[in-house]
XYZ file of C-alpha atoms in Angstrom:
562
model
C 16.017 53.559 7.558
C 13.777 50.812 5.596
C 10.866 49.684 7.149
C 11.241 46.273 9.234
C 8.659 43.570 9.559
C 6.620 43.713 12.672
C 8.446 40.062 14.074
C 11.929 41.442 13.614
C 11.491 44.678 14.841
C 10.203 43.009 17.938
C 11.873 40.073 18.398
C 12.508 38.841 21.668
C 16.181 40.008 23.167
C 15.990 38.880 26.886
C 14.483 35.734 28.522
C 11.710 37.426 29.849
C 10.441 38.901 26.599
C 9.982 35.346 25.019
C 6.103 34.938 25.299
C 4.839 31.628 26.833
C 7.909 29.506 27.676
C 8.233 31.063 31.053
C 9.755 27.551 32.179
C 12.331 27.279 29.499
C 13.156 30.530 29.937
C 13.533 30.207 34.038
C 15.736 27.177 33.693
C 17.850 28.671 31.002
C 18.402 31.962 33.096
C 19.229 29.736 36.293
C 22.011 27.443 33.442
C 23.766 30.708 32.930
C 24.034 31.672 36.733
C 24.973 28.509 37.712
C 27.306 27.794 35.169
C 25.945 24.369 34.438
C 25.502 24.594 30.666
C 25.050 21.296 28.669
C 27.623 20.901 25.519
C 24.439 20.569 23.592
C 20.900 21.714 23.621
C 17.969 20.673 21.654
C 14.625 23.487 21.207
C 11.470 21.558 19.224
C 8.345 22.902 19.158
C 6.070 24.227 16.251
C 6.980 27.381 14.533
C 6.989 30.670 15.457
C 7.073 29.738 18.987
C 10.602 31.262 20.088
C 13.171 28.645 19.275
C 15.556 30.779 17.389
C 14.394 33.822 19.190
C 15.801 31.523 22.529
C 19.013 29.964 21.212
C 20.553 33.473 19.937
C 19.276 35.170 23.389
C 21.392 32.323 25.228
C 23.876 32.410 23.056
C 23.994 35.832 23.929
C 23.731 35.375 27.675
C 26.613 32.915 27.658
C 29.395 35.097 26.220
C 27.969 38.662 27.788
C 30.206 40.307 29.608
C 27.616 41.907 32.392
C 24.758 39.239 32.833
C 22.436 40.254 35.533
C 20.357 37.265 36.799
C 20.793 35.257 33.799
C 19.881 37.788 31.601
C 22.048 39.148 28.499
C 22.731 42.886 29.239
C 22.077 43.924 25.323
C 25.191 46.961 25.703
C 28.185 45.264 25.784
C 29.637 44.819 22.473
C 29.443 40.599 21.992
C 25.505 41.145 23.112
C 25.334 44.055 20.215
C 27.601 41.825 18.160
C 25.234 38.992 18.196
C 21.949 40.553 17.768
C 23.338 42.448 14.433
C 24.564 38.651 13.401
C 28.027 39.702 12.702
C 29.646 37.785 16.048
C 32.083 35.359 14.043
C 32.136 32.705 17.393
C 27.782 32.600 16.815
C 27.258 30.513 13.842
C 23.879 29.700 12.645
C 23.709 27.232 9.876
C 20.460 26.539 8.280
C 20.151 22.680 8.005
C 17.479 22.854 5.193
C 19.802 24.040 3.027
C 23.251 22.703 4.074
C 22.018 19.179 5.131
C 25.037 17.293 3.218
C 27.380 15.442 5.197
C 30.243 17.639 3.912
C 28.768 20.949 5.294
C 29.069 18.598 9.175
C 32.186 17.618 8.257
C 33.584 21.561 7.209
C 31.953 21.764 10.768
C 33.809 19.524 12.462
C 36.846 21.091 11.326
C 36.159 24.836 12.556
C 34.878 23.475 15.742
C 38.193 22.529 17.331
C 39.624 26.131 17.070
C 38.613 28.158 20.541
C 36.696 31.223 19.900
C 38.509 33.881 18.572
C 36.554 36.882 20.691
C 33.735 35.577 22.706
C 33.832 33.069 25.438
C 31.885 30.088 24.057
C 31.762 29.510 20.383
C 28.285 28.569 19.975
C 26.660 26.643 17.035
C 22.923 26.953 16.308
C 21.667 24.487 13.563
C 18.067 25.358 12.855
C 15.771 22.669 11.385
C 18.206 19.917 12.273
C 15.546 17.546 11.133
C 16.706 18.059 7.595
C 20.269 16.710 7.649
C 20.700 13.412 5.841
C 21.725 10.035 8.012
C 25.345 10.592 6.850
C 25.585 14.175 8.048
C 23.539 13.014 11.472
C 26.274 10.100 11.472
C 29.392 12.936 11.556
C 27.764 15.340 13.957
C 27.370 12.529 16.038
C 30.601 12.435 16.480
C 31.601 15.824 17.927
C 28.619 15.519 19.875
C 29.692 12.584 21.702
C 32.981 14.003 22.305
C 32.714 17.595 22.360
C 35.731 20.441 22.468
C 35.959 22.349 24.894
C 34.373 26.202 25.303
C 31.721 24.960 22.607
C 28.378 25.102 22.492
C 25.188 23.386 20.393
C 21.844 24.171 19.873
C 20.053 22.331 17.580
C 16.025 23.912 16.444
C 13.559 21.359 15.033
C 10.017 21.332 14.283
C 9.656 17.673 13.599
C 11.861 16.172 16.048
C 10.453 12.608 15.422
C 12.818 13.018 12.518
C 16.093 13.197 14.552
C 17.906 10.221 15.505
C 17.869 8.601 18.988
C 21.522 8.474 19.087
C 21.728 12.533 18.518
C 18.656 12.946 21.367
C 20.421 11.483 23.887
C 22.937 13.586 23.570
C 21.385 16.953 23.691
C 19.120 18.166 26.574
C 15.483 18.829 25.094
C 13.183 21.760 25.259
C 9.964 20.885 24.161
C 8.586 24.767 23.115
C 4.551 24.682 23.233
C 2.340 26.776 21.023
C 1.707 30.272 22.538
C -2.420 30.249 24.092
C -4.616 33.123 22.590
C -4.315 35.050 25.502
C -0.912 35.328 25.411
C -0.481 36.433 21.616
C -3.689 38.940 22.090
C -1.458 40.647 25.061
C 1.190 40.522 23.058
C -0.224 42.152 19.637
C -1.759 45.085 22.242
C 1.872 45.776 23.681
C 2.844 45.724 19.997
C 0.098 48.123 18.823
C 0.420 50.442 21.469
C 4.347 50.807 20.846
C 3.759 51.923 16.882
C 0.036 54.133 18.263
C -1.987 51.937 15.812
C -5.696 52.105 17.180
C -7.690 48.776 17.323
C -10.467 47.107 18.248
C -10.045 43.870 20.806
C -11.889 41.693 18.635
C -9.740 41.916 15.341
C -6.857 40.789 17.568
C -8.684 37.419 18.816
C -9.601 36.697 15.140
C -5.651 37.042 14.358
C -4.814 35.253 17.411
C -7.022 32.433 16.879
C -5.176 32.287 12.690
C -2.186 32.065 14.210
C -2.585 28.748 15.617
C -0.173 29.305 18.548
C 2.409 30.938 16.678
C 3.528 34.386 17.020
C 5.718 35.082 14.815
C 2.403 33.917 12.377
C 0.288 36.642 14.280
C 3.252 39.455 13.834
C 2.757 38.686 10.461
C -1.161 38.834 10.135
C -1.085 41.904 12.376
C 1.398 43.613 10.053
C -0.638 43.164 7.079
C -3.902 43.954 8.772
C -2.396 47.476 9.736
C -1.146 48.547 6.384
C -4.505 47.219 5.159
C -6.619 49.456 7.453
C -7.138 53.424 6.679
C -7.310 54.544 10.398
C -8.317 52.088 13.242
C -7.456 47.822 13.120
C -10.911 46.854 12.627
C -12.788 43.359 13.158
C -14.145 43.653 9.466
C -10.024 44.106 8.366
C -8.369 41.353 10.750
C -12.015 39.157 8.880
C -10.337 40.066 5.341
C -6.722 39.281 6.151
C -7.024 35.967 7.720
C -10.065 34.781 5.555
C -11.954 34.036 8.854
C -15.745 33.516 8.821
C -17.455 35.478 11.316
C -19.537 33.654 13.900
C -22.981 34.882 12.648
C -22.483 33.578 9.654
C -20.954 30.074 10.760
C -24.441 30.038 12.967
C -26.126 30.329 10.289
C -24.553 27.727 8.509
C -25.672 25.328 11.660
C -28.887 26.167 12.100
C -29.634 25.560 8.507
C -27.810 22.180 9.217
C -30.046 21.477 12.308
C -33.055 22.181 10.433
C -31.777 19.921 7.510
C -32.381 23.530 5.179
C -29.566 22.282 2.409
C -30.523 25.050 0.325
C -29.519 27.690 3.001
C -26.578 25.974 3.582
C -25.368 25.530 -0.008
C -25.880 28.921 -0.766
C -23.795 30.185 2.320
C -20.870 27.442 0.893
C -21.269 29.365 -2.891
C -21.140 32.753 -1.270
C -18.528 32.234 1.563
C -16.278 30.475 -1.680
C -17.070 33.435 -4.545
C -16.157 36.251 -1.699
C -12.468 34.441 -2.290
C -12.693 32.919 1.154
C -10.714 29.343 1.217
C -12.194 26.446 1.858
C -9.876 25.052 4.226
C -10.314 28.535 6.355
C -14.283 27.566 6.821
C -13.909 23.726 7.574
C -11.033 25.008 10.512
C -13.370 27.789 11.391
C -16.316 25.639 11.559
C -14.430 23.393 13.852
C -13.033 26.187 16.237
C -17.229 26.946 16.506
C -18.750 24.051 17.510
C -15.633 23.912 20.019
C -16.923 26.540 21.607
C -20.352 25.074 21.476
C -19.426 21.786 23.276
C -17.373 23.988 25.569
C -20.351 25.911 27.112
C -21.646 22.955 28.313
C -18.582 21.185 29.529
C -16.198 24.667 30.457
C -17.263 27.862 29.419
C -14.794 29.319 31.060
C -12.317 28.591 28.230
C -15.053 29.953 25.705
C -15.183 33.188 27.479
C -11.273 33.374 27.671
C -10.565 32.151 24.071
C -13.346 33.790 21.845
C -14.731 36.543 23.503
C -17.585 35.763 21.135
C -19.923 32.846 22.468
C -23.527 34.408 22.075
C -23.659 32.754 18.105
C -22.009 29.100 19.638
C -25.165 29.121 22.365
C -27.483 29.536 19.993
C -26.258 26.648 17.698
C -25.754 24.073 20.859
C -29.189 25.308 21.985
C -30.484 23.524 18.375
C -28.010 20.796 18.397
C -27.888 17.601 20.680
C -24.008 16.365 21.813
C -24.386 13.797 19.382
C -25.348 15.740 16.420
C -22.204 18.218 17.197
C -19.482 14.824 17.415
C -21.122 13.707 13.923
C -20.329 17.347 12.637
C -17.012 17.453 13.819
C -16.092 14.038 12.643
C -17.646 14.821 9.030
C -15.317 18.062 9.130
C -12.037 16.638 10.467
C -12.804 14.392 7.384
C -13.178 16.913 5.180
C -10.191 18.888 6.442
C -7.569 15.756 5.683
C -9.466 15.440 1.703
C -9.071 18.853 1.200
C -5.314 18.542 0.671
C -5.846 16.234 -1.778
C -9.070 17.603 -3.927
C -8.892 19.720 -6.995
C -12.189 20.754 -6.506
C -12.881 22.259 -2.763
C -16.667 23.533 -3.329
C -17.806 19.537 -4.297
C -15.922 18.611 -1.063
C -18.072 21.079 1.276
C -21.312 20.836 -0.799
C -20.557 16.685 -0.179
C -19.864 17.706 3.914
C -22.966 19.796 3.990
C -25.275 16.825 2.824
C -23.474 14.435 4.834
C -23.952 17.007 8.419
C -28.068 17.175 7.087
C -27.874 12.839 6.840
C -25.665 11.560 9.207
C -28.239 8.157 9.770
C -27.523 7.672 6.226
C -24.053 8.361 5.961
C -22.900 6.563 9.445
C -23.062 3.114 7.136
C -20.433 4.536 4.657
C -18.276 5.710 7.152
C -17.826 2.137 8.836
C -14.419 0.363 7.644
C -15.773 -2.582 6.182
C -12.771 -5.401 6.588
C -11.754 -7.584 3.419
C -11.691 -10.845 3.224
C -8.230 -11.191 3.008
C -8.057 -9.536 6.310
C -10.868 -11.876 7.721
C -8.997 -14.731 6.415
C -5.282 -13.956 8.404
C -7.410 -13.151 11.715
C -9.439 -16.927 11.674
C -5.550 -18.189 10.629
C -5.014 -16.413 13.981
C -7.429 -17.739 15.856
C -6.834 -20.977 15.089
C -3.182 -20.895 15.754
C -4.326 -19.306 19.430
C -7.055 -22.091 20.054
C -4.229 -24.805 19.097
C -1.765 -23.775 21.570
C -4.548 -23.328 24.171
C -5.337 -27.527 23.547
C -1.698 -28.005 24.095
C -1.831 -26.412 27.763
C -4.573 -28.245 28.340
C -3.153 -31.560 27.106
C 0.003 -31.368 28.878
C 1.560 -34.883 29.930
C 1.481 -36.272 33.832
C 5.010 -36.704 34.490
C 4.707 -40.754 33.981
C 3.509 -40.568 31.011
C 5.124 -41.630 28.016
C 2.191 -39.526 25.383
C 4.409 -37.306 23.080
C 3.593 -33.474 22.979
C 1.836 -32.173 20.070
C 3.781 -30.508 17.623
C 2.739 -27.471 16.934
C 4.579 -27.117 13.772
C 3.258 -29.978 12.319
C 0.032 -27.820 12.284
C 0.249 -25.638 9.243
C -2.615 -23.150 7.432
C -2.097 -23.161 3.649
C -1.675 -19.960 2.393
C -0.924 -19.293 -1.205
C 2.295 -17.383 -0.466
C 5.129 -17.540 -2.867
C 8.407 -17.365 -1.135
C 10.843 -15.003 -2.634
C 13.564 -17.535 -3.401
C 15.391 -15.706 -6.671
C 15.451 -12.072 -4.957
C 17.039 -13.914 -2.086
C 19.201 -15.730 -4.283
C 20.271 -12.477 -5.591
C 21.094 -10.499 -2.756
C 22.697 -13.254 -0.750
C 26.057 -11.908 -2.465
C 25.915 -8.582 -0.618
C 25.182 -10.502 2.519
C 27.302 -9.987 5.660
C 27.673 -11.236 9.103
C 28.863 -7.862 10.234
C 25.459 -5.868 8.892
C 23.320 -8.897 10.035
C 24.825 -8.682 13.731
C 24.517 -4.950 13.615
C 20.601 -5.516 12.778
C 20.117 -7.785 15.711
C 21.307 -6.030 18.031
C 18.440 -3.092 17.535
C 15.797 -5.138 16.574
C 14.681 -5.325 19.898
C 14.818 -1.372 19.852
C 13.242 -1.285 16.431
C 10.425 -3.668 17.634
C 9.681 -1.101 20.046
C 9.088 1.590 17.822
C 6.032 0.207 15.850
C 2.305 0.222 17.064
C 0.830 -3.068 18.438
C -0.888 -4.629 15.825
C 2.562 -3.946 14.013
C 4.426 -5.515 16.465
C 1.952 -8.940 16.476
C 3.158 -9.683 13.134
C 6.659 -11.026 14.093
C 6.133 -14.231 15.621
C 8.665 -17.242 16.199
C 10.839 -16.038 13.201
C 14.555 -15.749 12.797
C 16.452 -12.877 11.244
C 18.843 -15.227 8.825
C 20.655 -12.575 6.334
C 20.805 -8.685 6.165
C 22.396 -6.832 3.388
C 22.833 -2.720 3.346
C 19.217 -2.425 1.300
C 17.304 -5.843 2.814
C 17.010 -7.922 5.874
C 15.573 -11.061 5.657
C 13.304 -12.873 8.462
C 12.549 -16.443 8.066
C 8.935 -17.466 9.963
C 8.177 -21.021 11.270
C 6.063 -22.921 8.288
C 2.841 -22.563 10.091
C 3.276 -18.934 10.396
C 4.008 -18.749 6.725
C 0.646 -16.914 6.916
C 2.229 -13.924 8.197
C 4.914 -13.407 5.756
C 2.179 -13.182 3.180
C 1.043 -10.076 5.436
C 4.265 -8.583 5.792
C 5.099 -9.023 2.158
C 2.165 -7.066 0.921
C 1.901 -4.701 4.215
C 4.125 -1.845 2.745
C 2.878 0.402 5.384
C 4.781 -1.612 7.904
C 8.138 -2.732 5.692
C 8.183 1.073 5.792
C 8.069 1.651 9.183
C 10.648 -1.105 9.736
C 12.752 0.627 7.014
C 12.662 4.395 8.875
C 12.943 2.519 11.733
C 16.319 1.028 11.510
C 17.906 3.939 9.504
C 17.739 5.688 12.773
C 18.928 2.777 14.894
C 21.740 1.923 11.953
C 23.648 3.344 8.984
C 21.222 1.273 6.704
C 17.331 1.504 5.785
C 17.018 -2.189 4.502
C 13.657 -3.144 3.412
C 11.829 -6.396 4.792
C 12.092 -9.449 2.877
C 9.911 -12.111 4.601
C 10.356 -16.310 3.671
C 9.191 -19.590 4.960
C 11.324 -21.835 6.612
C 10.822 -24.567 3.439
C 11.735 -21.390 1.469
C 14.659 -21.100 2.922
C 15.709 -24.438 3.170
C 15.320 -24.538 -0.639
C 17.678 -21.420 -1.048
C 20.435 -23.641 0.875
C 19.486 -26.211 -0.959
C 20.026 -24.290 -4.249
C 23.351 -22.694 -3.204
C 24.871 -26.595 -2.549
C 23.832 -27.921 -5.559
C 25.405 -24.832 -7.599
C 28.266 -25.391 -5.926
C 28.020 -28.802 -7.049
C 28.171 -28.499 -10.128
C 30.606 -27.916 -12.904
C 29.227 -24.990 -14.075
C 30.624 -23.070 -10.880
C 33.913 -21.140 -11.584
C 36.758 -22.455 -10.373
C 38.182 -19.296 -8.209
C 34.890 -20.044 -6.084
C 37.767 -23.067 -4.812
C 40.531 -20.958 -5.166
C 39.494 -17.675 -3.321
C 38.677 -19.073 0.264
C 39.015 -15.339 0.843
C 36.319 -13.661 -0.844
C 33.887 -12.440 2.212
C 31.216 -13.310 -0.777
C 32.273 -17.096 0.127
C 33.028 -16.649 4.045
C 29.415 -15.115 3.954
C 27.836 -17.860 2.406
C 30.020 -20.250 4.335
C 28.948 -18.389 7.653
C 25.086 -18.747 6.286
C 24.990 -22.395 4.744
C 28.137 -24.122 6.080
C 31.083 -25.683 4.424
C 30.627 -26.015 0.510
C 30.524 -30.189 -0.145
C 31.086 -31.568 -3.714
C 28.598 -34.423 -4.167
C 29.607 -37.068 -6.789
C 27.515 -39.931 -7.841
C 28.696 -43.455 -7.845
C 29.074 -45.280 -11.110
């Protein structure tokens, strides 16, 4: 028989061999007993964490024919059936690759025949975050009104990518990375199964690579053992996962604490010509002076998760608090440039220097603001400190002073409204997309950070089209469609925003109210001339015309007397 990877050979096949979702696993089981299965399920979580492993175990457990407890009996042929993959009522579609609305739709048209052997037909779509909005749009559909004997489950690792209207339909597991200790039991239960010798410490170092996945650790662990001659050594599970062992990462820090940037440019050069990544040391690095700050605060966790703390107290015995946050904040800086760089030694000879000078760096690192961005927050402020004066200024009920005006108030800005793109797209304009927008703005609002949020002020959404909405703001907040217009980070949001909320992912097209007023005023007078086609008169019909009708009001012919 050919060999099998280490994860498939010992992939989970009951409830109580998935490793560290005891609670999903417990209310599962108790589902099946019960008999209180949604129509639709929904597993997130990072990967390798037993999402799959989970939806094809209660896939099993729902159709087997001699459950016990909850549990899937693994002898009865539908339990045999579905492990081998060859159950035709289990259907696992991979979403990555058939993410086109079609596939749904082909999906939606097997899905009202009854299972042909097992009890429940039962769908599992893995990485569900990968279907366009048109195929989310058409399994929204049988999700809202599901056949009967049909079941979903729906596997995602980014499930801020799914649609609202699809979570609120499902019931959600969130699956949580799997702790060291948990993987380190599980590799030794592994080990001992194929009589592989090892030594305690190579499994922590694989463990700790893993980053809370096991199926990543099966994977590191199979390599390491057809790697090793006899015994899974530290030294092997060091080579495999390009790990940095602790003395060596002290050594780094001590020549940091005693500002030695020879030593510790010379570890960098040797650590990157062994072949070691880059990446691997900054993560490393930051996994050690964990452990550092740990001893002081909880070495308990130190002693659970590392097994290796004697290096870590000699570093924090040479380092203040303060001097390990700086470190740490230099590194998580250097981890998200990495990703980017085409050089990785300049970025950690450039991290080094800046751990030996942090006085002289901490100036660099402060975000300076421009003057553009100094300029909307006094525009801000004085817009605040106005309507404060108006509370104060309030009239007595006799008297006969007229309230200020706040509008008449307005801070010049040098912002050009849009008025032929409007123009433009006005054609495409209709009532129908407009109401639709409205009615999840609120929704949409709710989605964006704060200072997001603060930009939409005493505005107006006036026309929406399937690729732009447009928001008209008071004139003396004209300030703030200047921001919007060049904020692309936020038309963005707005934009991903609403293509969950909507069919459409229009894009933000701020104007003034005097903008706007000239756009009506611009759409009359064409009317009014002769240059306009006559079928604009003749086709009352067009939506073009109702649209523009519904917008501006009745078209009016102006002549001039002679």
């Amino acid at each position: 028989m050919a060999y099998q990877a280490l994860y498939r050979t010992f992939r989970s096949q009951r409830f109580g061999d998935i490793v560290g979702q005891s609670l999903i696993s417990k209310t599962l089981k108790n589902a099946v007993m019960n008999g209180t299965m949604s129509h639709a399920y929904l597993f997130t979580g990072p990967r390798g964490t037993g999402k799959t492993s989970a939806a094809r175990i209660f896939a099993k457990a729902v159709n087997c024919t001699s459950t016990h407890d909850g549990e899937p009996c693994n002898e009865c042929q539908t339990c045999k059936e579905i492990t081998q993959g060859s159950l035709e009522d289990v259907i696992e579609i991979d979403a990555a690759s058939n993410n086109g609305v079609e596939e749904i739709r082909r999906l939606r048209e097997t899905v009202k025949f009854p299972p042909s052997v097992a009890k429940i037909k039962v769908y599992i779509i893995d990485e569900v975050h990968m279907l366009t909005n048109q195929a989310f749009n058409a399994l929204l559909k049988t999700l809202e009104e599901p056949p009967e004997r049909v079941l979903f489950v729906l596997a995602t690792t980014e499930v801020h990518k799914v649609p609202a209207t699809i979570l609120s339909r499902t019931q959600r597991f969130d699956f949580k990375r799997i702790s060291m200790n948990d993987i380190v039991e599980h590799l030794k239960h592994v080990l001992n199964e194929v009589n592989q010798p090892f030594e305690e410490e190579a499994l922590v170092i694989i463990a700790r690579a893993a980053q809370g996945g096991m199926r990543d650790a099966l994977s590191i662990l199979d390599q390491a053992i057809s790697f090793s001659d006899e015994q899974l050594t530290k030294e092997v599970a060091l080579k495999m996962t390009g790990s940095m062992t602790s003395e060596v990462l002290a050594q780094y820090f001590l020549a940091i604490t005693e500002k030695n940037a020879e030593v510790a440019l010379e570890i960098i050069n040797e650590m990157l010509s062994s072949g070691k990544e880059a990446k691997r040391f900054v993560e490393d690095s930051l996994l050690f002076l964990r452990d550092a700050l740990m001893i002081d605060f909880a070495p308990k966790f130190v002693e659970e998760l590392s097994g290796e703390n004697r290096s870590a107290k000699s570093v924090k015995e040479k380092m203040t608090r303060e001097e390990v946050f700086s470190a740490i904040h230099v590194l998580n800086k250097t981890l998200e440039s990495l990703s980017s760089s085409t050089n990785a030694q300049v970025q950690l000879e450039v991290m080094t220097i800046q751990m030996i000078t942090p006085q002289q760096m901490a100036t660099s690192q402060l975000n300076v603001p421009t003057s553009r961005e100094l300029d909307g927050l006094k525009q801000e402020i004085l817009l605040l400190q106005q309507e404060i004066n108006e509370l104060k200024t309030q009239p007595q009920p006799n008297a006969k002073a007229t309230p200020q005006n706040r509008s008449n108030v307005t801070i010049k800005t040098n912002y050009k409204d849009p008025i032929d793109r409007i123009l433009k797209l006005l054609p495409n304009a209709t009532k129908e997309i407009r109401k639709e927008v409205r009615e999840v703005w609120t929704d949409m609002l709710s989605m964006l950070s704060t200072p997001q949020r603060a930009n939409f002020q005493r505005y107006s959404i006036v026309a929406a089209t399937p690729n732009e909405v447009v928001i008209m703001f008071e004139n003396n907040l004209s300030f703030l469609a200047e921001k919007i217009s060049m904020d692309e980070g936020l038309k963005l949001a707005v934009s991903n925003n609403l293509s969950r909320l909507t069919r459409y992912a229009p894009e933000l097209v701020p104007v003034t109210q005097a903008g706007w007023d000239k756009i009506k005023e611009s759409f009359r007078a064409a009317q009014a001339t002769e240059e306009v086609p006559k079928e604009v008169e003749k086709q009352k019909s067009d939506p073009i015309i109702q649209e523009a009708t519904e917008l501006f009001g009745d078209l009016v012919r102006v002549h001039e007397e002679e």
